[in-house]
Amino acid sequence: MEQENLVRARSHEQKLKRRADILDAARELYLEGDGTLPSAAEVARKANLAKGTLYLYFSSKEALFLEVLRHFQKGWFENNLDVIDQEALRRPEERDSTRVAREFVQYLVKNEKFLYLASLSQGVLESGSDDEMVVGHRRFLASMVKRTADALAELYEITPDDASKLMRSSYALVIGLWQMSQLPDRVKKLMEQNALTNLIIDFEEAAEEAVVSYWQVAAPGMKCREMMRRAASGEC
């Protein structure tokens, strides 16, 4: 077993690196595990630090994993912005909101394990975090939603408010469907044995269908653009 790093981080750069090391350790342990949150002691051990050192950088285990969640959410928003940028390179008549919606969903599906953290964000992670961490997380979300919504509004000529609602509700839809799809093996087996398979949710299929359908009816400007594109291509 490696010896704990007892050298105190003094410079700003050293402190940033130590904080990053703690986050990396927490993320790796979470991804390696069964979906439950590792303990603070396990994270400290993985980062080769004393448990008390961890609390110099994060006020609680919940605050630490709220930060892990933020890194995942940042990746999702950046992916969305890249998808929108790629779509903007197409001619207006070739732009397809269904393709964009699917790309939004696919990132979440491919990183499904982080949806558990997202499902804990309000009831567990934020509740157990200090005020500064919660406000910082919410401000980060507000900023990223605005950036993505502004880009989406410009691409499809819908209002920024409609685009913002589209983003928030799509994310909530995916998380809700993921939660409903997480059946214990015993319950799933009982449902299969009692002809109740119609209540078993295929997460990827349901999430994509729900978000695409929602986009088609929730943003009139986007729907109008799609009708024009389909008419031009002879699809309808």
mmCIF file with all atom_site columns, N, CA and C in Angstrom, residues 11-18:
data_model
loop_
_atom_site.group_PDB
_atom_site.id
_atom_site.type_symbol
_atom_site.label_atom_id
_atom_site.label_alt_id
_atom_site.label_comp_id
_atom_site.label_asym_id
_atom_site.label_entity_id
_atom_site.label_seq_id
_atom_site.pdbx_PDB_ins_code
_atom_site.Cartn_x
_atom_site.Cartn_y
_atom_site.Cartn_z
_atom_site.occupancy
_atom_site.B_iso_or_equiv
_atom_site.pdbx_formal_charge
_atom_site.auth_seq_id
_atom_site.auth_comp_id
_atom_site.auth_asym_id
_atom_site.auth_atom_id
_atom_site.pdbx_PDB_model_num
ATOM 1  N N  . SER A 1 11 ? 1.315  26.213 -2.548 1.00 0.00 ? 11 SER A N  1
ATOM 2  C CA . SER A 1 11 ? 1.073  27.169 -3.626 1.00 0.00 ? 11 SER A CA 1
ATOM 3  C C  . SER A 1 11 ? -0.319 26.955 -4.219 1.00 0.00 ? 11 SER A C  1
ATOM 4  N N  . HIS A 1 12 ? -0.789 27.960 -4.938 1.00 0.00 ? 12 HIS A N  1
ATOM 5  C CA . HIS A 1 12 ? -2.102 27.860 -5.587 1.00 0.00 ? 12 HIS A CA 1
ATOM 6  C C  . HIS A 1 12 ? -2.130 26.701 -6.575 1.00 0.00 ? 12 HIS A C  1
ATOM 7  N N  . GLU A 1 13 ? -1.033 26.520 -7.326 1.00 0.00 ? 13 GLU A N  1
ATOM 8  C CA . GLU A 1 13 ? -0.954 25.445 -8.308 1.00 0.00 ? 13 GLU A CA 1
ATOM 9  C C  . GLU A 1 13 ? -0.996 24.081 -7.629 1.00 0.00 ? 13 GLU A C  1
ATOM 10 N N  . GLN A 1 14 ? -0.289 23.961 -6.498 1.00 0.00 ? 14 GLN A N  1
ATOM 11 C CA . GLN A 1 14 ? -0.288 22.696 -5.762 1.00 0.00 ? 14 GLN A CA 1
ATOM 12 C C  . GLN A 1 14 ? -1.677 22.355 -5.238 1.00 0.00 ? 14 GLN A C  1
ATOM 13 N N  . LYS A 1 15 ? -2.380 23.372 -4.749 1.00 0.00 ? 15 LYS A N  1
ATOM 14 C CA . LYS A 1 15 ? -3.728 23.150 -4.227 1.00 0.00 ? 15 LYS A CA 1
ATOM 15 C C  . LYS A 1 15 ? -4.696 22.750 -5.342 1.00 0.00 ? 15 LYS A C  1
ATOM 16 N N  . LEU A 1 16 ? -4.559 23.389 -6.506 1.00 0.00 ? 16 LEU A N  1
ATOM 17 C CA . LEU A 1 16 ? -5.411 23.033 -7.642 1.00 0.00 ? 16 LEU A CA 1
ATOM 18 C C  . LEU A 1 16 ? -5.160 21.587 -8.083 1.00 0.00 ? 16 LEU A C  1
ATOM 19 N N  . LYS A 1 17 ? -3.873 21.208 -8.084 1.00 0.00 ? 17 LYS A N  1
ATOM 20 C CA . LYS A 1 17 ? -3.544 19.834 -8.481 1.00 0.00 ? 17 LYS A CA 1
ATOM 21 C C  . LYS A 1 17 ? -4.094 18.830 -7.482 1.00 0.00 ? 17 LYS A C  1
ATOM 22 N N  . ARG A 1 18 ? -3.977 19.140 -6.198 1.00 0.00 ? 18 ARG A N  1
ATOM 23 C CA . ARG A 1 18 ? -4.476 18.208 -5.190 1.00 0.00 ? 18 ARG A CA 1
ATOM 24 C C  . ARG A 1 18 ? -5.993 18.072 -5.289 1.00 0.00 ? 18 ARG A C  1
#
